[in-house]
Amino acid sequence: MAHPSRSFAAASCLVGLFVMGTLVPTHASAAEIIKLGLSVPLSGAAANWGKGGEWLCKQAAQEIAKSGGVKVDGKVYDFECIAYDNKYNAADGTKVAQTLLTRDNVKFIGGSLGTAPVRALQSLSERDGVLLFTTAWGKAIKGPKFPLTFTQMNTVYEISKPLVGYVKQANPGIKTVALLNPNDATGQDVESASRASWEALGVKVVSSDWYERGTTEFQPIAAKIAALKTDAVDLGAAPPPDAGFVFKELKALGWNGVKVVEVGSGAEGILATGHEAAEGVYMGAAMTFDSPATTAKQKALNDGGKAATGESLNAIQIGFYDSVYALKAAMEKAQSIDPKRVAAALPTVTFESFYGKSAFGGAASYGSAQQILVPVLVTQLKDGKLAELQRIAPEELKSR
Amino acid sequence: MQTVFQILLTALQIGAIYVLFSLGLTLIFGVMRVVNFAHGQFFTLAALLVAVVDPWLAAQGWSGPFAYFGAVVAGIAAALALGAIVYRFGFRYFQRDLTGSFILSVGLVLLCEGVFLDVFGGSVRVVPPVVRGDVAILGANIAAQRLVLGGVAVASTVLLYWVLAATRFGKAMRAVSIDHEAAMLQGIPCERIAFQGFLIATTLGAVAGALIAPISAVTPVLGADYLVKGFIAVIIGGLGSVPGAIVGSLFIALIESVGGFVFDPSIANMAIFVLVMIVLMVKPNGLLGRG
């Protein structure tokens, strides 16, 4: 026969649990989670881009959650950003792709950085029906053959012409230019676009050289470029720390021409390594946050991003914010979280991006509307600070 | 002519770091007959500590050179501590075991890289140069900081040479590297010599890392590129040969400088690998290696 006190204790527990079950509100209406995978460099010269992108993805996800989440088919969804380090190379990009798609079962890639790792990811994402956002600059990365791939920032095909055009106009004496790019898929894409932009303006490309990512010694190549005595040097896809080192070596060797970095994304990174040699650099992917046009929200996000990463936000990272809002708009328009239906809805929606109203377009250039429509900003480092020289809004966006 | 001299000057100052790095590698092989792929981690740890401690000391009010010197001491001390641990619990048991030491050192590389990434983060860290400005030498320009780096590398190499050639300890180390059994029979404490040799090698790697920090992008994977080039230099010069390590390092630096100038850094890197293959086919023990 059971001891009376033990029976009483067991009964009390059962009653207590019953009471808790009825009195404590259940979360029947709690938001479900949609995972957004991120394939980004979190180490090496491009680590700041990846870390900033991850931070912005999480900010956008939090903002959307606070404003009520994504409402689809009577349910509410929140986003969760999961980032892995692709180390800006195909081998690690493949590992990240397998982890995100196979282990984590992610259906949406909120952002991916680096053409080589993105190609590895895309070979799986298109096959598995996963929607992919990318900052990769290759023209061949999107198009009708890749219906689930969308570019979340301006690429070199949007940036190069206005940037190089502005530089040539401001420095009409430029007759020769030397190009230097990282020796990978990103560098190859940038080189072909920037070469075309310079040659279209009658500037002779005297040399086009390559270096391996991870290079720490730039003196030999700087010696070569300095010996050529070109009017300008375009460092294309070189991340800011690499670009700073190259300009520093060029300055030490006595070269003092016009400096351009197409993927130049901010002052801090290039100043940290280039110091005074970085003065006057023209950049195509940077953004200023102290101009009259800066909104309070942009400033607040930049302050947060700077605290988190140590540098101001840039166009590459901002793409990771915009893609989250684009997804929300497309999911709510399609009233579905099926990647293929969301992808079909994306070209038809407008959404509030970091820059203001935005959409996807570019069918005339790429064969299908998979390019985000955001302004191109031409900036320059003056007296250690970034100054916006020109802002070009996409024509296609004006009609949306 | 000025261009040629610029290329040579570039080669010398690039080679200075490779010499320091590869001396450590060749010393470990000479004394312990192990190939230590984790040598790059001592180099990286020292550079990372310098990148972290230097700005911290500067914020405490230390002036530039003193902050850097303090950071260098911290970096070398940390690398020595890591080296002592790695030897005591690892390499000590794999002396004269190439396969075992290879597996151990590769594992250490993965472990250290992961720990460094976690502790220091993956972003590039920059150390302000201790000596600013450029120096012109016979029409060729070199950053003053690089000149200092070269000077310290030369002084360290000369010191190591003197220790090996003229001190009792150096003679004992050479005896162990030539024939450790005969050295034991002579009463030389091989175990202690191996440990001390390992620490000297670690110090050389750490000094190289501390010197490269102000002129390089310091990341947790900084040592990887130098490890590959350091090994190539040692293989070209001859495993276990100190003069060989110096010759190999300067040779690599010359290829890098000339190749980078005439072609580009990518082709220069390829040329280095092609050359090491040629050397191994012609002289499998390296240019100055023993049989």
XYZ file of C-alpha atoms in Angstrom:
691
model
C 0.000 0.000 0.000
C 1.455 3.431 -0.985
C 2.605 5.752 1.779
C -0.067 8.451 2.355
C 2.416 11.375 2.258
C 3.933 10.177 -1.047
C 0.493 9.839 -2.605
C -0.382 13.331 -1.437
C 2.858 14.712 -2.896
C 2.263 13.057 -6.242
C -1.289 14.310 -6.395
C -0.170 17.818 -5.511
C 2.312 17.780 -8.364
C -0.303 16.667 -10.824
C -2.712 19.355 -9.693
C 0.027 21.957 -9.878
C 0.922 20.989 -13.415
C -2.727 21.103 -14.440
C -3.140 24.569 -12.962
C 0.022 25.812 -14.674
C -1.183 24.375 -17.921
C -4.450 26.245 -17.774
C -3.295 29.527 -16.256
C -0.031 30.091 -18.128
C -0.885 31.446 -21.585
C 0.144 29.144 -24.355
C 1.933 30.487 -27.383
C -0.377 29.034 -29.930
C 0.132 32.134 -32.040
C 3.989 32.241 -31.689
C 5.834 33.049 -34.912
C 7.442 30.233 -36.821
C 11.031 30.636 -37.840
C 12.343 30.882 -41.383
C 16.096 30.326 -41.441
C 18.149 32.612 -43.653
C 21.538 31.111 -44.427
C 24.547 33.349 -45.033
C 27.728 32.248 -46.835
C 30.236 34.983 -46.050
C 33.935 35.455 -45.272
C 34.338 35.797 -41.517
C 38.138 35.683 -41.618
C 40.814 37.268 -43.779
C 40.922 40.619 -45.557
C 37.198 40.509 -46.420
C 36.036 39.508 -42.930
C 34.593 42.932 -42.200
C 32.199 42.605 -45.138
C 30.958 39.260 -43.876
C 30.582 40.348 -40.268
C 28.775 43.509 -41.235
C 26.479 41.568 -43.544
C 25.629 39.122 -40.775
C 24.942 41.971 -38.347
C 22.660 43.760 -40.813
C 20.743 40.569 -41.616
C 20.071 40.130 -37.903
C 19.031 43.788 -37.557
C 16.534 43.464 -40.387
C 15.197 40.220 -38.923
C 14.731 41.882 -35.513
C 13.003 44.914 -37.034
C 10.599 42.701 -38.967
C 9.879 40.602 -35.870
C 9.163 43.753 -33.839
C 6.798 45.060 -36.478
C 4.714 41.885 -36.419
C 6.673 39.447 -38.563
C 5.958 38.143 -42.041
C 2.275 37.333 -42.517
C 1.665 34.493 -44.921
C -1.493 32.448 -45.272
C -2.771 33.208 -41.779
C 0.562 32.441 -40.111
C 3.279 34.717 -38.792
C 6.946 34.061 -39.515
C 10.142 35.550 -38.146
C 13.562 35.329 -39.762
C 16.676 33.826 -38.195
C 20.081 34.529 -39.788
C 22.686 31.729 -39.717
C 26.170 32.592 -40.980
C 29.161 30.375 -41.814
C 32.673 31.324 -42.921
C 33.347 30.622 -46.603
C 36.864 32.131 -46.395
C 36.294 33.647 -49.835
C 37.258 30.447 -51.636
C 35.409 27.687 -53.469
C 36.537 24.840 -51.205
C 35.212 26.381 -48.016
C 32.231 27.768 -49.931
C 31.303 24.207 -50.801
C 31.524 23.140 -47.155
C 29.302 26.062 -46.147
C 26.836 25.174 -48.909
C 26.599 21.590 -47.678
C 26.163 22.725 -44.084
C 23.411 25.219 -44.908
C 21.462 23.163 -47.399
C 21.954 19.619 -46.166
C 22.474 19.884 -42.433
C 20.516 23.044 -41.598
C 17.900 22.464 -44.316
C 17.806 26.146 -45.203
C 15.438 27.163 -47.997
C 16.514 30.798 -48.311
C 20.051 32.136 -48.553
C 19.769 35.662 -47.180
C 23.161 36.625 -48.576
C 26.359 35.215 -50.017
C 29.657 36.894 -50.712
C 32.489 35.982 -53.104
C 31.916 34.724 -56.655
C 33.942 31.531 -56.148
C 32.122 30.312 -53.010
C 28.806 31.554 -54.412
C 29.221 29.445 -57.548
C 29.775 26.425 -55.303
C 26.630 27.308 -53.374
C 24.577 28.046 -56.477
C 25.294 24.640 -58.003
C 23.414 23.159 -55.031
C 20.825 25.860 -54.383
C 19.345 25.918 -57.882
C 19.174 22.136 -57.921
C 17.574 21.950 -54.466
C 15.073 24.741 -55.117
C 16.637 27.164 -52.627
C 16.298 30.896 -53.207
C 19.703 32.560 -53.221
C 20.622 36.195 -52.672
C 24.175 37.098 -53.560
C 26.576 40.027 -53.780
C 28.660 38.128 -56.346
C 29.585 40.346 -59.242
C 29.703 37.863 -62.090
C 27.363 38.503 -65.011
C 26.936 34.766 -65.483
C 25.799 34.277 -61.895
C 22.211 35.126 -62.754
C 19.835 34.954 -65.693
C 17.064 32.681 -66.958
C 19.265 29.629 -66.309
C 19.352 30.507 -62.583
C 15.785 31.551 -61.763
C 16.291 31.333 -57.996
C 19.337 33.627 -57.829
C 19.055 37.346 -57.114
C 21.792 39.951 -56.744
C 21.445 42.067 -53.627
C 23.800 44.936 -54.433
C 25.017 46.873 -57.448
C 27.627 44.894 -59.325
C 30.633 46.076 -61.267
C 28.370 46.255 -64.341
C 26.307 48.934 -62.595
C 29.216 50.648 -60.804
C 32.142 50.675 -63.185
C 30.837 52.890 -65.958
C 29.602 55.769 -63.764
C 32.618 55.517 -61.427
C 35.245 55.450 -64.167
C 33.297 58.078 -66.106
C 33.330 60.421 -63.127
C 37.031 59.838 -62.440
C 37.980 60.537 -66.063
C 35.845 63.662 -66.131
C 37.417 64.940 -62.898
C 40.920 64.001 -64.100
C 40.931 64.552 -67.863
C 44.698 64.037 -68.039
C 44.383 60.284 -67.436
C 45.720 58.513 -70.517
C 46.959 55.236 -69.025
C 45.788 52.953 -66.247
C 47.144 49.825 -64.531
C 44.700 47.223 -63.225
C 45.346 44.880 -60.311
C 42.808 42.318 -59.096
C 42.621 39.262 -56.857
C 43.195 36.123 -58.887
C 39.767 34.530 -58.566
C 36.341 34.603 -60.184
C 35.439 37.966 -58.616
C 38.649 39.567 -59.807
C 38.209 38.196 -63.313
C 34.682 39.589 -63.561
C 35.749 42.986 -62.283
C 38.791 43.132 -64.546
C 36.787 42.599 -67.717
C 34.198 45.217 -66.756
C 36.672 47.853 -65.599
C 38.906 47.296 -68.624
C 35.897 47.882 -70.893
C 34.964 51.055 -68.971
C 38.457 52.563 -69.210
C 38.958 51.630 -72.853
C 35.562 53.039 -73.785
C 36.850 56.421 -72.561
C 40.040 56.164 -74.598
C 42.280 55.294 -71.655
C 44.927 52.676 -72.417
C 45.137 49.704 -70.029
C 48.900 49.381 -69.792
C 48.924 46.358 -67.509
C 46.457 44.008 -65.861
C 47.894 41.919 -63.038
C 46.685 39.421 -60.462
C 47.493 38.530 -56.876
C 46.356 35.669 -54.628
C 43.982 36.522 -51.793
C 45.927 36.273 -48.564
C 48.979 37.967 -50.080
C 50.733 40.117 -47.524
C 53.690 41.291 -49.594
C 52.735 43.816 -52.261
C 56.061 45.496 -52.840
C 57.078 43.573 -55.992
C 53.840 44.301 -57.830
C 53.858 47.883 -56.579
C 57.392 48.229 -57.963
C 56.159 47.016 -61.342
C 53.194 49.393 -61.404
C 55.316 52.324 -60.229
C 57.865 51.606 -62.964
C 55.107 51.810 -65.594
C 54.377 55.384 -64.474
C 50.676 55.121 -65.301
C 48.331 58.038 -64.711
C 45.889 55.909 -62.728
C 45.739 52.614 -60.836
C 42.473 50.702 -60.542
C 42.481 48.022 -57.833
C 39.116 46.610 -58.911
C 38.027 43.904 -56.487
C 40.796 44.308 -53.894
C 39.371 44.471 -50.348
C 40.167 47.689 -48.448
C 43.115 46.370 -46.390
C 44.829 44.999 -49.526
C 44.131 48.209 -51.431
C 45.627 50.269 -48.602
C 48.820 48.226 -48.620
C 49.205 48.563 -52.391
C 48.758 52.328 -52.280
C 51.183 52.560 -49.366
C 53.852 50.691 -51.314
C 53.171 52.787 -54.406
C 53.609 55.975 -52.391
C 56.871 54.708 -50.918
C 58.102 54.136 -54.459
C 57.234 57.674 -55.470
C 54.067 57.033 -57.512
C 51.348 59.631 -57.026
C 48.615 59.177 -59.645
C 44.853 58.765 -59.513
C 43.657 55.933 -57.307
C 40.476 53.938 -57.915
C 38.982 50.934 -56.131
C 35.755 49.739 -57.802
C 34.783 47.639 -54.796
C 36.114 50.269 -52.403
C 33.681 50.067 -49.549
C 34.784 52.539 -46.917
C 37.363 54.813 -45.417
C 38.385 52.952 -42.278
C 39.692 49.749 -43.878
C 41.783 51.460 -46.520
C 43.066 54.154 -44.141
C 44.094 51.554 -41.558
C 46.662 50.040 -43.915
C 47.263 52.814 -46.425
C 47.366 55.771 -43.993
C 48.054 59.016 -45.873
C 48.672 57.056 -49.107
C 44.922 56.363 -49.294
C 44.092 60.075 -49.654
C 42.125 60.787 -52.804
C 40.993 57.215 -53.528
C 37.784 57.002 -55.574
C 35.441 54.222 -54.487
C 32.334 52.617 -55.943
C 30.760 50.669 -53.069
C 31.069 53.041 -50.138
C 28.444 55.222 -48.485
C 28.680 58.393 -46.433
C 26.538 58.886 -43.330
C 27.077 62.541 -42.551
C 25.494 64.129 -45.598
C 22.179 66.076 -45.468
C 20.526 63.196 -47.355
C 21.300 60.691 -44.570
C 18.139 59.586 -42.770
C 17.937 59.057 -39.025
C 17.406 55.331 -39.562
C 20.481 55.044 -41.797
C 22.547 56.896 -39.233
C 21.283 54.732 -36.376
C 22.041 51.547 -38.303
C 25.480 52.838 -39.226
C 26.242 53.699 -35.610
C 25.222 50.196 -34.573
C 27.174 48.586 -37.391
C 30.259 50.628 -36.578
C 30.055 49.574 -32.938
C 29.740 45.942 -33.994
C 32.374 45.806 -36.731
C 34.605 48.822 -36.184
C 33.867 50.333 -39.608
C 31.055 52.226 -41.274
C 28.502 50.247 -43.246
C 28.994 49.829 -46.986
C 27.043 48.766 -50.050
C 28.187 45.154 -49.786
C 26.872 44.728 -46.253
C 23.717 46.764 -46.902
C 22.656 44.132 -49.429
C 22.162 41.704 -46.533
C 19.649 44.099 -44.976
C 17.779 44.752 -48.215
C 17.392 41.072 -49.074
C 15.504 40.397 -45.841
C 12.959 43.130 -46.564
C 12.720 41.982 -50.175
C 11.915 38.480 -48.965
C 9.228 39.780 -46.635
C 7.580 41.739 -49.435
C 7.741 38.821 -51.871
C 6.467 36.274 -49.356
C 3.521 38.481 -48.464
C 2.757 39.166 -52.123
C 2.941 35.471 -53.021
C 1.281 34.463 -49.741
C 3.680 31.562 -49.744
C 7.036 30.557 -48.278
C 7.773 28.226 -51.160
C 11.088 29.478 -52.603
C 9.950 29.105 -56.214
C 6.757 31.081 -55.673
C 8.657 33.717 -53.707
C 11.214 33.965 -56.517
C 8.405 34.463 -59.040
C 6.983 37.282 -56.874
C 10.267 39.116 -56.250
C 10.445 40.973 -59.587
C 6.889 42.244 -59.066
C 7.250 43.830 -55.622
C 8.646 47.087 -54.326
C 10.014 47.277 -50.791
C 11.737 49.687 -48.424
C 15.446 49.090 -48.739
C 18.249 50.814 -46.844
C 18.310 53.460 -49.570
C 14.530 53.924 -49.776
C 12.107 52.404 -52.246
C 13.640 49.574 -54.213
C 12.752 46.680 -56.509
C 14.332 44.046 -58.730
C 14.944 44.609 -62.411
C 17.734 44.425 -64.964
C 15.956 42.126 -67.432
C 17.421 44.090 -70.327
C 20.985 43.429 -69.117
C 20.706 39.983 -67.613
C 17.795 38.341 -69.359
C 15.554 38.348 -66.279
C 14.715 40.749 -63.459
C 17.183 39.537 -60.842
C 19.217 42.680 -60.100
C 18.338 44.873 -57.137
C 17.687 48.470 -58.179
C 19.572 50.784 -55.798
C 21.578 53.958 -56.443
C 25.256 53.923 -57.410
C 27.333 56.140 -55.121
C 30.654 57.572 -56.282
C 32.731 58.577 -53.267
C 36.242 59.812 -52.580
C 38.526 59.953 -49.542
C 39.275 63.597 -48.814
C 41.286 64.648 -45.753
C 40.721 61.212 -44.240
C 36.930 61.382 -44.648
C 34.595 59.933 -47.212
C 32.822 62.431 -49.459
C 29.921 61.581 -51.777
C 30.579 62.950 -55.250
C 27.700 61.576 -57.263
C 24.546 59.543 -56.699
C 22.944 57.862 -59.705
C 19.505 56.306 -59.264
C 18.603 53.466 -61.654
C 16.312 54.631 -64.443
C 14.217 51.465 -64.210
C 13.334 52.167 -60.575
C 11.751 55.503 -61.411
C 8.959 53.765 -63.286
C 8.169 51.240 -60.542
C 69.762 50.187 -63.094
C 67.675 51.869 -60.442
C 64.872 49.405 -61.173
C 67.238 46.461 -60.801
C 68.477 47.793 -57.498
C 64.876 48.338 -56.343
C 64.055 44.715 -57.155
C 67.135 43.500 -55.266
C 66.327 45.669 -52.268
C 62.753 44.334 -52.292
C 64.085 40.782 -52.432
C 66.407 41.387 -49.489
C 63.758 42.808 -47.213
C 61.220 40.108 -48.151
C 63.927 37.497 -47.685
C 64.780 38.793 -44.199
C 61.482 37.493 -42.792
C 61.714 34.231 -44.715
C 65.225 33.699 -43.290
C 64.031 34.121 -39.694
C 61.047 31.879 -40.320
C 62.915 29.109 -42.100
C 65.825 29.103 -39.630
C 63.373 27.992 -36.974
C 62.020 25.232 -39.211
C 65.432 23.922 -40.145
C 66.656 24.060 -36.554
C 63.780 21.875 -35.370
C 64.420 19.372 -38.146
C 68.144 19.379 -37.552
C 67.897 18.707 -33.836
C 64.763 16.600 -33.587
C 64.333 15.240 -37.089
C 60.703 16.358 -37.144
C 58.886 18.551 -39.624
C 56.851 21.069 -37.672
C 53.944 22.438 -39.720
C 52.733 24.245 -36.604
C 55.750 26.587 -36.739
C 53.554 29.128 -38.506
C 51.301 29.274 -35.439
C 54.129 30.647 -33.244
C 54.683 33.270 -35.933
C 50.971 34.079 -36.075
C 50.484 34.166 -32.306
C 53.317 36.639 -31.862
C 51.922 38.872 -34.614
C 48.418 38.717 -33.152
C 49.650 39.560 -29.647
C 51.598 42.511 -31.019
C 48.475 43.702 -32.852
C 46.415 43.475 -29.654
C 48.912 44.592 -26.996
C 50.481 47.494 -28.920
C 47.299 49.629 -29.108
C 46.420 48.657 -25.525
C 49.786 49.869 -24.242
C 49.496 52.997 -26.364
C 46.114 53.673 -24.753
C 47.788 53.334 -21.319
C 50.090 56.187 -22.276
C 53.125 54.312 -23.560
C 54.868 56.064 -26.451
C 54.999 54.388 -29.869
C 58.344 52.550 -29.753
C 57.903 51.481 -26.119
C 54.372 50.224 -26.757
C 55.659 48.205 -29.697
C 58.604 46.837 -27.723
C 56.306 45.863 -24.863
C 53.967 44.180 -27.337
C 56.873 42.305 -28.919
C 57.958 40.994 -25.526
C 54.397 39.853 -24.864
C 54.171 38.202 -28.282
C 57.437 36.321 -27.923
C 56.566 35.243 -24.382
C 53.185 33.898 -25.527
C 54.767 32.064 -28.454
C 57.409 30.549 -26.156
C 54.712 29.382 -23.769
C 52.842 27.766 -26.641
C 56.046 26.221 -27.935
C 56.916 24.792 -24.521
C 53.462 23.255 -24.173
C 53.480 21.861 -27.692
C 56.908 20.300 -27.133
C 56.238 18.993 -23.638
C 52.954 17.298 -24.506
C 53.536 16.590 -28.175
C 56.765 16.653 -30.125
C 58.816 15.247 -27.280
C 57.239 11.879 -28.008
C 57.699 12.073 -31.783
C 61.378 12.846 -32.196
C 62.833 11.234 -35.301
C 59.315 10.160 -36.294
C 58.453 12.014 -39.486
C 54.984 10.512 -39.936
C 53.891 10.943 -36.350
C 55.215 14.481 -36.083
C 53.585 15.384 -39.402
C 50.170 14.238 -38.190
C 50.667 15.935 -34.833
C 51.719 19.230 -36.366
C 48.862 19.275 -38.889
C 46.433 18.686 -36.044
C 48.045 21.508 -34.101
C 47.652 23.825 -37.069
C 43.912 23.137 -37.228
C 43.542 23.507 -33.472
C 45.528 26.731 -33.248
C 43.833 28.331 -36.247
C 40.429 27.582 -34.770
C 41.395 28.918 -31.343
C 43.007 32.047 -32.790
C 39.921 32.725 -34.932
C 37.695 32.338 -31.927
C 39.806 34.449 -29.574
C 41.070 37.173 -31.910
C 38.335 37.187 -34.557
C 38.897 36.958 -38.291
C 39.182 40.644 -39.157
C 42.437 42.224 -40.265
C 44.359 43.919 -37.459
C 46.756 46.701 -38.222
C 49.795 47.698 -36.168
C 50.989 51.276 -36.654
C 54.557 51.435 -37.952
C 57.149 52.159 -35.305
C 59.347 54.042 -37.713
C 57.615 56.150 -40.338
C 58.858 57.522 -43.606
C 60.858 56.165 -46.526
C 64.584 55.892 -47.059
C 66.344 56.259 -50.406
C 69.328 53.972 -50.957
C 71.201 54.483 -54.216
C 68.023 55.721 -55.886
C 65.837 52.871 -54.626
C 63.168 53.523 -51.986
C 62.378 51.422 -48.971
C 60.100 52.094 -46.024
C 62.104 52.866 -42.903
C 60.137 50.209 -41.030
C 61.271 47.559 -43.521
C 64.870 48.703 -43.104
C 64.582 48.150 -39.356
C 63.037 44.734 -40.024
C 65.939 43.786 -42.249
C 68.467 44.973 -39.696
C 66.920 42.951 -36.889
C 66.720 39.876 -39.117
C 70.404 40.151 -40.011
C 71.372 40.663 -36.370
C 69.293 37.640 -35.299
C 70.849 35.463 -37.977
C 74.376 36.516 -37.025
C 73.576 35.850 -33.363
C 72.253 32.401 -34.163
C 75.340 31.637 -36.215
C 77.582 32.705 -33.381
C 75.634 30.603 -30.877
C 75.865 27.541 -33.099
C 79.511 28.028 -33.983
C 81.165 29.424 -30.903
C 79.223 28.354 -27.826
C 79.239 25.061 -25.984
C 75.490 24.840 -26.343
C 75.707 25.409 -30.099
C 78.320 22.693 -30.480
C 76.137 20.312 -28.481
C 73.171 21.110 -30.719
C 75.249 20.474 -33.832
C 76.465 17.200 -32.366
C 72.901 16.063 -31.691
C 71.842 17.024 -35.214
C 74.740 15.090 -36.776
C 74.355 11.905 -34.721
C 72.195 11.943 -31.629
C 73.293 8.499 -30.447
C 76.949 9.426 -30.575
C 76.107 12.676 -28.832
C 74.364 10.724 -26.056
C 77.422 8.526 -25.689
C 79.489 11.679 -25.210
C 77.247 12.646 -22.298
C 75.334 15.381 -24.140
C 71.815 15.689 -22.651
C 69.941 15.213 -25.923
C 66.495 15.625 -24.431
C 67.388 19.011 -22.921
C 69.171 20.114 -26.094
C 66.128 19.187 -28.161
C 63.846 21.217 -25.890
C 66.146 24.221 -25.914
C 66.539 23.974 -29.676
C 62.774 23.861 -30.055
C 62.433 26.991 -27.938
C 65.106 28.805 -29.947
C 63.275 27.893 -33.131
C 60.008 29.120 -31.606
C 61.688 32.389 -30.652
C 62.917 32.887 -34.195
C 59.419 32.325 -35.545
C 57.957 34.682 -32.943
C 60.496 37.399 -33.706
C 59.623 37.095 -37.394
C 55.927 37.438 -36.575
C 56.500 40.434 -34.327
C 58.609 42.153 -36.996
C 56.109 41.539 -39.802
C 53.133 42.853 -37.802
C 53.634 46.597 -38.535
C 53.930 46.040 -42.299
C 51.380 43.316 -42.853
C 47.685 42.541 -42.472
C 47.605 40.519 -39.243
C 44.962 37.795 -39.245
C 44.738 34.372 -37.551
C 45.781 32.758 -40.850
C 48.818 34.988 -41.424
C 51.260 32.150 -40.857
C 49.847 29.939 -43.609
C 51.482 31.761 -46.519
C 54.801 32.114 -44.704
C 54.734 28.444 -43.680
C 54.493 27.301 -47.292
C 57.257 29.648 -48.421
C 59.355 28.824 -45.363
C 59.130 25.115 -46.098
C 60.001 25.653 -49.726
C 63.018 27.681 -48.669
C 64.144 24.952 -46.289
C 63.622 22.221 -48.872
C 65.527 24.159 -51.513
C 68.333 24.922 -49.089
C 68.373 21.496 -47.506
C 66.507 20.273 -44.435
C 68.614 20.764 -41.336
C 71.099 23.129 -42.970
C 71.288 26.618 -41.489
C 73.221 28.124 -44.429
C 70.798 26.266 -46.696
C 67.815 27.919 -45.007
C 69.371 31.336 -45.599
C 70.196 30.598 -49.229
C 66.781 29.070 -49.852
C 64.973 32.017 -48.274
C 66.865 34.603 -50.274
C 66.312 32.546 -53.414
C 62.545 32.428 -52.809
C 62.489 36.138 -52.091
C 64.365 36.871 -55.301
C 61.915 34.794 -57.347
C 59.021 36.569 -55.672
C 60.510 39.987 -56.269
C 61.615 39.426 -59.854
C 58.547 37.361 -60.762
C 56.193 39.877 -59.200
C 57.871 42.696 -61.100
C 58.214 41.022 -64.498
C 54.905 39.129 -64.402
C 52.622 39.390 -61.345
C 52.436 37.910 -57.823
C 50.296 34.954 -58.977
C 52.828 33.861 -61.583
C 55.672 34.479 -59.132
C 53.991 32.082 -56.671
C 53.660 29.438 -59.370
C 57.291 29.900 -60.345
C 58.369 29.223 -56.759
C 56.590 25.862 -56.760
C 57.968 24.932 -60.175
C 61.491 25.747 -59.005
C 61.251 23.647 -55.874
C 60.167 20.711 -58.044
C 63.187 21.220 -60.292
C 65.575 21.463 -57.329
C 64.165 18.290 -55.773
C 64.594 16.418 -59.045
C 68.175 17.567 -59.479
C 69.280 17.651 -55.831
C 66.786 15.728 -53.636
C 68.589 16.794 -50.425
C 68.512 20.454 -51.360
C 71.295 22.764 -52.448
C 73.269 22.527 -49.200
C 71.622 19.548 -47.559
C 73.437 16.543 -46.254
C 72.768 13.019 -47.543
